[in-house]
Each structure stands twice: as structure tokens, then as C-alpha cells.
Amino acid sequence: MSRPSSYTRWVSDFFSYETTKSVVVKSWVVGVVNRGVQLLILAYFVGWVFLHEKAYQVRDTAIESSVVTKVKGVGRYAGRVMDTADYVTPPQGTSVFVVVTKQIRTEDQAQGVCPESEAAFHCSADRDCRELSPGTSNGMLTGRCVPYNATLRTCEIQGWCPPEVDTVDVPVMLEAENFTLLIKNSIRFPLFGFEKTNLPPPGSGAELGRCRFHPQLQPLCPILRLGDVARLAGQDFPALAATGGVLGIKIGWVCDLDRAWELCLPRYSFTRLDSLARTPAPGYNFRHARYYRWPDGSERRTLIKAFGIRFDVLVYGSAGKFGIVPTLINTVAAFTSIGVGTVLCDIILLNFLKGAEHYKARKFEEVPEADIPATPASPTACPPGPLGTCSRDKQSTDSGTFSLGL
């Protein structure tokens, strides 16, 4: 008998119906908590979601950008005057370029055999060279131990000779600190068809050639002094020029297209991109060679180990414009979230306040179908209480709202 009874109860519960019952609780504590939570939620949506985050806007983060750079300045290095063609690489004016500040030059190298210059290849006999790895940074070992000078012997290599000696002390071109960099940046937000450049519009009267970027005085000037870029990135220019490094120039376009076109302005910031912490080979350097032929037809080259500052121009941004869909979605979310106050108040009423059992009895009531009267009761009749007595709690006749005083 228990199985059919259990099955019948399950079917009865499944086909039951729940409806909201409104109970008005006269309690200062619960009322203050309810209104306080609602006020906090409303302030969050109005202040943060709508005003600060501008959640009523459609946003475009797929920024399209082009960057053209041009470095100007003349410096003196190792008795020679150097211009941009000598110290800027690559010369095309891209968003990533290097300003060379120090060079170690190995002149007149030719293919042949010669003693290795590195200390790791010192030797006393040929067998010392045969036990080593066949390749070095300058060439291939021949297996012979030959004189390097009057007192020192090293392993012989085959390659470009004489080999490079990169431990020599060479000067730094400190004039590079006063070189200037012009950045021409054009951006487009394809979702809105919005285009702009960081240069002043023609006829605006701005003297582009005379301005110099300053974070407070001239924050929109696209001409930057290299020493200022290093300083704003928290670096010492002479030390950076001696070892080399990578600096980032970030241009941010965060635009509110509900405002005027001219109010969409770039923001410049600077940082060092290569980490100095736990770096086995700090700094930045690279090698390149210039090839030529001697009158006898033999090929020669000048090997250059260049130290410099690499600049990476990074462009990011987003644009927003009013949209009815995000506005409706976030408005509905705001009104829905206000209901959190009701949930919190129910938790307090059902678990912590005096009279919680009385509130439970009023909030959760089960009405079997057999107890529903065939004809509506008189509005003036006294409703039956839990024990068959007359209940005198205040009750509205139209919505089933109870008013409890706790």
C-alpha cells in the first residue's frame, strides 16, 4: 500500500501550483535593510554601470591603426658625424625601429683561418681543440692549436677573419638623448565608420614643428624627445644607451562618440618592455655586416655589433556610442537586481528575528483542493484561524496581502 500512496503523493505534488503571497511586515529593522540594499543596488547601477562604464553604449574594440615614424637629429660618434641614415634601422619609418647608440666594429674581415679570440678556446696542444664542440660564435674549429700572440695560444677557426672581439670598451653617442621622434598615427573604428589622426587638422593654427611633447603642458604634441621618452618610462638615458633596451610608446584612443568629434583625443604613455629582473643577457644588441670587394676581387666585410634603444609604438583603443539594446538590457538587469533586497529580508525574517515561526506560517501556506469553498465567502465574514478560531489579522480582500506586526 505504501507504493501506490507514495506514487499518488508524487503525482499530486507534481501537478500542484505555487503562487506569490504578499505579506506586509511592520518591522523597522527589516524595512531599513530592505530599502538600504535597494538603494545600494540602484546607486551601483546608476553610478558605476551607467555613468562610469557607460553600459548604455555599443562598443567597438576592433581598432584599425597605421603608424609612421620619423627620427631627426645629428650626432658625433668615433670621430664621425652620424645622421638618421647611419643610426636608425629599419629606415622605412615603421612602428618598430632602433636608434643605435653604440657600435663595436670589426673591419676588413675576409674568409680564411685564424686563431679564435674567445677565452674559452685557450689551448696548449691540438688535442685540447679536438675535445671541444666544432662550432664557435665566430667560425668552425679546425682542430689545431695556434699562437694568438707572443704569449697565448688558442684554437684555430675557419670563417671570417680576424674574429670579433666584443669585450672592448667603446663610447656611447649621448647626443641621441636630444633627437626627436615624430609619430603619425591614423585610427579607424569600423563599426561606426569613425576616423581620426593624432596630427592637428590643417588650418587649425597649431605650430607642429615647434611643439615638444610634455605630459601636462603639451600632451597632444606628436613630436617627442628621446630623452623624455626614456625618463617618462622610468629609465636613465645614458645607462640605457650603453646596454640597449626596449621602450614602449603606447597610444590610447578611448572615445565617447556621443560627444563632439574633436573630443576624441589620444593619450600617450611610456614603459620599458624588456624585463631586467632575472635576465641572463640584459639590454638589446644585434649584429649586421656591410659587404664590399677589394681591388683584387676578394670579398670583405665590416662586422658591426650595434647596441641601441628599440622603440615599439603600440596603439590600442575602443569607442562607444548610444545603443537602445544595451540600454534596455542593463535597465532590466538593474530592476531585477533590486529584488536581492527581498531575498535578504526573507533570510533575516525566517531565521533571525523574533516571530520567525509566525512569519513562516503566513508566508508558506498549503491549500488543498478539498478546502476551497464552492462559493466565495462574504467579505465581512471572519476567516478561520489555524485552530478553527476567528483570525483578526488585517487582510485585504483583493490581493491576499497580510500585515504582520513584529
Coordinates of C-alpha atoms in Angstrom, one line a residue:
M1 CA 0.0 0.0 0.0
S2 CA 2.9 2.3 0.6
R3 CA 4.0 2.3 -3.0
P4 CA 0.7 3.4 -4.5
S5 CA 0.3 6.0 -1.8
S6 CA 3.9 7.4 -2.5
Y7 CA 3.2 7.4 -6.2
T8 CA -0.1 9.3 -5.7
R9 CA 1.6 11.9 -3.5
W10 CA 4.4 12.4 -6.1
V11 CA 1.8 12.9 -8.9
S12 CA -0.2 15.3 -6.6
D13 CA 3.0 17.3 -5.8
F14 CA 4.0 17.4 -9.5
F15 CA 0.7 18.9 -10.6
S16 CA 0.5 21.4 -7.7
Y17 CA 0.7 25.2 -8.4
E18 CA 2.6 27.8 -6.4
T19 CA 1.6 31.5 -6.4
T20 CA 3.1 34.6 -4.7
K21 CA 1.6 35.6 -1.4
S22 CA 2.2 39.2 -0.3
V23 CA 2.9 39.7 3.4
V24 CA 3.4 43.2 4.8
V25 CA 5.8 43.1 7.8
K26 CA 5.8 46.1 10.1
S27 CA 9.4 46.0 11.3
W28 CA 11.9 48.9 11.3
V29 CA 14.9 46.5 11.1
V30 CA 13.7 44.7 8.1
G31 CA 12.4 47.8 6.4
V32 CA 15.7 49.6 6.8
V33 CA 17.7 46.6 5.5
N34 CA 15.3 46.3 2.5
R35 CA 15.5 50.0 1.5
G36 CA 19.2 50.1 2.2
V37 CA 20.0 47.2 -0.1
Q38 CA 17.8 48.6 -2.8
L39 CA 19.5 52.0 -2.5
L40 CA 22.9 50.4 -2.8
I41 CA 22.0 48.4 -5.8
L42 CA 20.4 51.4 -7.5
A43 CA 23.5 53.5 -6.8
Y44 CA 25.8 50.8 -8.2
F45 CA 23.9 50.6 -11.5
V46 CA 23.5 54.4 -11.9
G47 CA 27.0 55.4 -10.7
W48 CA 29.2 52.6 -11.9
V49 CA 27.4 50.7 -14.6
F50 CA 25.7 53.6 -16.5
L51 CA 27.9 56.7 -15.7
H52 CA 31.4 55.2 -15.3
E53 CA 31.3 52.1 -17.5
K54 CA 28.7 53.6 -20.0
A55 CA 26.9 50.3 -20.3
Y56 CA 24.2 52.1 -22.4
Q57 CA 26.7 52.2 -25.3
V58 CA 27.5 49.9 -28.1
R59 CA 31.3 49.4 -28.1
D60 CA 33.9 48.8 -30.8
T61 CA 37.3 47.5 -29.7
A62 CA 38.5 46.4 -33.2
I63 CA 40.6 49.5 -33.8
E64 CA 42.4 49.8 -37.2
S65 CA 45.6 51.7 -37.0
S66 CA 48.6 52.7 -39.0
V67 CA 51.9 54.2 -37.6
V68 CA 54.6 56.2 -39.4
T69 CA 57.7 57.4 -37.5
K70 CA 60.5 59.8 -38.4
V71 CA 63.6 60.4 -36.2
K72 CA 65.6 63.6 -36.6
G73 CA 69.0 64.6 -35.2
V74 CA 72.7 64.5 -35.8
G75 CA 75.4 63.1 -33.5
R76 CA 79.1 62.6 -33.4
Y77 CA 80.5 59.0 -32.8
A78 CA 84.1 57.8 -33.1
G79 CA 85.2 60.9 -34.9
R80 CA 82.4 60.7 -37.5
V81 CA 79.2 62.7 -37.8
M82 CA 76.1 60.4 -38.0
D83 CA 72.7 61.2 -39.3
T84 CA 69.4 59.2 -39.3
A85 CA 70.6 57.0 -42.2
D86 CA 73.5 55.8 -40.0
Y87 CA 71.8 55.1 -36.7
V88 CA 68.1 54.3 -37.5
T89 CA 67.1 50.8 -38.6
P90 CA 65.0 49.9 -40.4
P91 CA 64.9 53.1 -42.4
Q92 CA 61.3 52.8 -43.6
G93 CA 59.8 54.6 -40.5
T94 CA 57.7 51.7 -39.2
S95 CA 56.1 51.3 -35.7
V96 CA 59.1 49.3 -34.5
F97 CA 62.6 50.8 -35.0
V98 CA 66.0 51.0 -33.4
V99 CA 68.2 54.0 -32.6
V100 CA 71.8 52.8 -32.5
T101 CA 73.8 54.4 -29.7
K102 CA 76.9 52.3 -29.5
Q103 CA 78.9 50.1 -32.0
I104 CA 81.7 47.6 -31.9
R105 CA 83.2 47.4 -35.4
T106 CA 85.4 44.7 -36.8
E107 CA 86.9 46.0 -40.0
D108 CA 88.2 44.2 -43.1
Q109 CA 87.0 40.6 -42.4
A110 CA 87.8 38.0 -45.1
Q111 CA 87.2 34.3 -45.4
G112 CA 90.1 32.3 -44.1
V113 CA 91.6 30.6 -41.0
C114 CA 92.7 32.5 -37.8
P115 CA 93.0 31.9 -34.0
E116 CA 89.8 32.2 -32.0
S117 CA 89.6 35.3 -29.8
E118 CA 87.3 33.9 -27.0
A119 CA 88.8 32.9 -23.7
A120 CA 87.0 29.5 -23.7
F121 CA 89.2 28.3 -26.6
H122 CA 92.6 28.8 -25.0
C123 CA 94.8 25.7 -25.5
S124 CA 98.2 24.3 -25.2
A125 CA 98.1 21.4 -27.7
D126 CA 95.9 20.3 -30.6
R127 CA 94.1 17.6 -28.5
D128 CA 92.6 20.4 -26.4
C129 CA 90.8 21.8 -29.5
R130 CA 89.6 18.3 -30.8
E131 CA 87.8 17.7 -27.5
L132 CA 85.6 20.9 -27.9
S133 CA 82.4 21.4 -29.9
P134 CA 83.3 22.0 -33.6
G135 CA 81.4 25.3 -33.8
T136 CA 82.0 28.7 -32.2
S137 CA 80.4 32.1 -32.4
N138 CA 83.0 33.1 -35.0
G139 CA 83.5 30.0 -37.1
M140 CA 84.3 26.3 -37.2
L141 CA 87.3 24.7 -35.3
T142 CA 90.0 23.2 -37.5
G143 CA 91.3 21.1 -34.6
R144 CA 94.7 22.9 -34.4
C145 CA 96.1 24.9 -31.6
V146 CA 97.9 28.0 -33.0
P147 CA 99.6 31.1 -31.5
Y148 CA 97.2 34.0 -30.8
N149 CA 100.1 36.4 -29.8
A150 CA 103.6 36.1 -28.3
T151 CA 102.3 34.6 -25.0
L152 CA 98.9 33.0 -25.8
R153 CA 97.7 30.1 -27.9
T154 CA 94.1 29.4 -28.9
C155 CA 92.2 27.0 -31.2
E156 CA 92.2 27.8 -34.9
I157 CA 88.9 28.5 -36.7
Q158 CA 87.8 28.8 -40.3
G159 CA 85.4 31.7 -41.0
W160 CA 85.5 35.4 -41.2
C161 CA 88.9 36.6 -40.0
P162 CA 90.0 38.4 -37.9
P163 CA 87.4 37.3 -35.4
E164 CA 85.3 39.8 -33.5
V165 CA 86.4 41.0 -30.0
D166 CA 83.3 42.3 -28.3
T167 CA 84.8 42.9 -24.9
V168 CA 86.4 46.3 -25.8
D169 CA 85.2 49.5 -24.3
V170 CA 83.6 51.8 -26.8
P171 CA 81.9 55.3 -26.3
V172 CA 78.2 56.0 -26.4
M173 CA 76.5 58.5 -28.7
L174 CA 74.9 60.6 -25.9
E175 CA 73.6 63.2 -28.4
A176 CA 70.8 60.7 -29.1
E177 CA 69.1 62.0 -26.0
N178 CA 68.2 65.2 -27.8
F179 CA 67.0 63.5 -31.0
T180 CA 63.3 64.0 -31.8
L181 CA 60.7 61.4 -32.9
L182 CA 57.6 62.3 -34.9
I183 CA 54.7 59.8 -34.7
K184 CA 51.9 60.0 -37.3
N185 CA 49.1 57.7 -36.2
S186 CA 45.8 57.3 -38.0
I187 CA 43.0 55.2 -36.5
R188 CA 39.6 54.0 -37.5
F189 CA 36.7 52.3 -35.7
P190 CA 35.0 50.3 -38.5
L191 CA 31.7 49.7 -36.6
F192 CA 30.9 53.4 -36.6
G193 CA 33.0 54.5 -39.6
F194 CA 34.9 56.9 -37.4
E195 CA 38.4 58.1 -38.5
K196 CA 40.9 60.4 -36.9
T197 CA 44.6 61.1 -36.7
N198 CA 46.9 62.4 -33.9
L199 CA 48.1 65.3 -36.0
P200 CA 46.3 68.7 -35.7
P201 CA 43.8 69.3 -38.6
P202 CA 45.0 71.6 -41.5
G203 CA 44.3 75.2 -40.8
S204 CA 44.0 74.8 -37.0
G205 CA 46.9 77.2 -36.5
A206 CA 48.9 74.7 -34.4
E207 CA 52.6 75.0 -34.9
L208 CA 53.5 71.3 -35.3
G209 CA 57.2 71.8 -35.9
R210 CA 57.8 73.8 -32.8
C211 CA 55.9 71.8 -30.2
R212 CA 57.5 69.1 -27.9
F213 CA 55.5 66.6 -26.0
H214 CA 55.0 67.3 -22.3
P215 CA 52.5 65.2 -20.2
Q216 CA 51.0 68.3 -18.7
L217 CA 51.9 71.3 -20.9
Q218 CA 51.6 69.7 -24.4
P219 CA 50.0 66.2 -24.0
L220 CA 48.8 66.1 -27.6
C221 CA 52.1 67.1 -29.4
P222 CA 53.2 64.1 -31.6
I223 CA 56.9 65.1 -31.5
L224 CA 58.8 63.5 -28.7
R225 CA 62.3 63.9 -27.4
L226 CA 64.0 60.6 -27.0
G227 CA 65.5 61.6 -23.6
D228 CA 61.9 62.4 -22.4
V229 CA 60.6 59.1 -23.6
A230 CA 63.2 57.2 -21.5
R231 CA 62.6 59.5 -18.5
L232 CA 58.8 59.0 -18.6
A233 CA 59.4 55.3 -18.8
G234 CA 61.4 55.5 -15.6
Q235 CA 64.8 54.9 -17.2
D236 CA 68.2 56.7 -17.2
F237 CA 69.1 57.5 -20.8
P238 CA 72.9 57.2 -20.6
A239 CA 72.7 53.8 -18.9
L240 CA 70.0 52.6 -21.3
A241 CA 72.1 53.8 -24.3
A242 CA 75.1 51.9 -23.1
T243 CA 73.4 48.5 -22.7
G244 CA 70.4 48.9 -25.0
G245 CA 66.8 48.2 -24.2
V246 CA 63.2 48.1 -25.5
L247 CA 60.8 51.0 -24.7
G248 CA 57.1 51.0 -25.5
I249 CA 55.2 54.1 -26.6
K250 CA 51.5 53.4 -26.0
I251 CA 48.9 55.5 -27.7
G252 CA 45.4 55.0 -26.3
W253 CA 42.2 56.0 -28.1
V254 CA 39.2 55.7 -25.7
C255 CA 36.4 57.7 -27.3
D256 CA 32.9 58.6 -26.4
L257 CA 31.2 59.1 -29.8
D258 CA 28.1 60.6 -28.2
R259 CA 30.3 63.7 -27.7
A260 CA 31.9 66.0 -30.2
W261 CA 34.4 64.7 -32.8
E262 CA 37.2 66.8 -31.6
L263 CA 36.9 65.4 -28.1
C264 CA 38.3 62.0 -29.2
L265 CA 41.9 62.5 -28.3
P266 CA 44.9 60.2 -28.0
R267 CA 46.7 59.6 -24.6
Y268 CA 50.4 58.8 -24.6
S269 CA 52.1 56.6 -22.0
F270 CA 55.5 55.0 -21.8
T271 CA 57.1 51.9 -20.3
R272 CA 60.1 49.6 -20.6
L273 CA 59.1 46.3 -22.3
D274 CA 62.2 44.1 -21.7
S275 CA 62.4 42.9 -18.2
L276 CA 65.6 43.5 -16.3
A277 CA 64.8 41.0 -13.5
R278 CA 66.3 37.6 -13.8
T279 CA 67.5 38.3 -17.3
P280 CA 70.8 36.4 -18.2
A281 CA 71.6 38.8 -21.1
P282 CA 70.1 42.3 -20.2
G283 CA 70.0 45.0 -22.8
Y284 CA 69.5 45.0 -26.5
N285 CA 72.0 44.5 -29.3
F286 CA 72.3 42.9 -32.7
R287 CA 74.9 42.3 -35.4
H288 CA 74.9 43.2 -39.1
A289 CA 77.5 43.5 -41.8
R290 CA 78.4 45.7 -44.7
Y291 CA 80.0 43.8 -47.6
Y292 CA 82.3 45.1 -50.3
R293 CA 85.1 43.9 -52.6
W294 CA 88.7 44.9 -52.7
P295 CA 90.5 45.8 -55.9
D296 CA 91.9 42.2 -56.1
G297 CA 88.3 40.9 -56.3
S298 CA 88.2 39.3 -52.8
E299 CA 85.1 39.8 -50.7
R300 CA 85.4 41.7 -47.5
R301 CA 83.0 42.9 -44.8
T302 CA 82.8 45.2 -41.8
L303 CA 81.0 43.4 -38.9
I304 CA 79.1 45.7 -36.6
K305 CA 77.7 44.8 -33.2
A306 CA 75.2 47.5 -32.5
F307 CA 73.7 48.5 -29.1
G308 CA 70.6 50.6 -29.2
I309 CA 67.2 51.5 -27.9
R310 CA 64.3 49.8 -29.7
F311 CA 61.0 51.7 -29.7
D312 CA 57.7 49.9 -30.1
V313 CA 54.7 52.1 -30.8
L314 CA 51.6 50.3 -29.6
V315 CA 48.1 51.5 -30.4
Y316 CA 45.0 50.4 -28.6
G317 CA 41.5 51.8 -28.1
S318 CA 37.8 51.5 -28.0
A319 CA 34.8 53.6 -29.0
G320 CA 31.3 53.7 -27.6
K321 CA 28.0 55.1 -28.9
F322 CA 24.5 55.0 -27.5
G323 CA 22.5 51.9 -28.3
I324 CA 18.9 51.0 -27.4
V325 CA 19.7 47.3 -26.9
P326 CA 22.4 47.5 -24.2
T327 CA 20.4 50.3 -22.5
L328 CA 17.3 48.0 -22.2
I329 CA 19.4 45.0 -21.1
N330 CA 21.1 46.9 -18.3
T331 CA 17.9 48.7 -17.2
V332 CA 16.1 45.4 -16.9
A333 CA 19.1 43.9 -15.0
A334 CA 19.1 46.9 -12.6
F335 CA 15.4 46.5 -11.7
T336 CA 15.8 42.7 -11.5
S337 CA 18.8 43.1 -9.1
I338 CA 16.7 45.3 -6.7
G339 CA 14.9 42.0 -5.8
V340 CA 18.0 40.9 -4.0
G341 CA 16.8 43.1 -1.1
T342 CA 13.7 40.9 -0.8
V343 CA 15.7 37.7 -0.7
L344 CA 18.0 39.1 2.1
C345 CA 15.0 40.3 4.2
D346 CA 13.4 36.9 3.9
I347 CA 16.5 35.2 5.2
I348 CA 16.5 37.6 8.2
L349 CA 12.8 37.1 8.9
L350 CA 12.9 33.3 8.5
N351 CA 16.0 32.7 10.6
F352 CA 17.0 35.6 12.9
L353 CA 14.1 37.8 14.1
K354 CA 11.6 37.2 16.9
G355 CA 8.4 35.9 15.4
A356 CA 10.1 33.9 12.6
E357 CA 7.7 31.0 13.1
H358 CA 4.7 33.3 12.8
Y359 CA 6.1 34.7 9.6
K360 CA 6.7 31.2 8.1
A361 CA 3.1 30.3 8.9
R362 CA 1.8 33.3 7.0
K363 CA 4.3 33.2 4.1
F364 CA 4.1 29.4 3.3
E365 CA 0.5 28.1 3.3
E366 CA -0.8 24.9 1.6
V367 CA -4.4 25.0 0.4
P368 CA -5.8 21.5 -0.5
E369 CA -8.4 21.5 -3.3
A370 CA -11.0 20.0 -0.9
D371 CA -10.7 23.1 1.4
I372 CA -11.6 25.5 -1.4
P373 CA -15.2 26.7 -0.8
A374 CA -17.7 26.3 -3.6
T375 CA -19.0 29.9 -3.3
P376 CA -16.9 32.9 -2.4
A377 CA -17.0 33.8 1.3
S378 CA -18.6 37.0 2.4
P379 CA -16.1 39.9 2.5
T380 CA -17.3 40.7 6.0
A381 CA -17.0 37.1 7.3
C382 CA -14.4 36.3 9.8
P383 CA -11.7 34.0 8.2
P384 CA -11.0 30.8 10.1
G385 CA -7.7 30.6 12.1
P386 CA -5.2 27.8 12.3
L387 CA -7.2 26.1 15.1
G388 CA -10.7 26.9 13.9
T389 CA -10.9 30.2 15.7
C390 CA -11.6 33.5 14.2
S391 CA -8.4 35.2 12.9
R392 CA -8.4 39.0 13.3
D393 CA -5.1 39.8 11.4
K394 CA -5.6 42.6 8.9
Q395 CA -6.2 41.2 5.4
S396 CA -7.1 42.9 2.1
T397 CA -9.9 41.3 0.2
D398 CA -8.4 41.9 -3.3
S399 CA -4.8 40.7 -3.3
G400 CA -4.4 38.4 -0.3
T401 CA -1.9 40.8 1.4
F402 CA -1.3 40.2 5.1
S403 CA 0.0 42.8 7.5
L404 CA 2.1 41.4 10.4
G405 CA 3.5 43.5 13.3
L406 CA 6.8 42.0 14.5

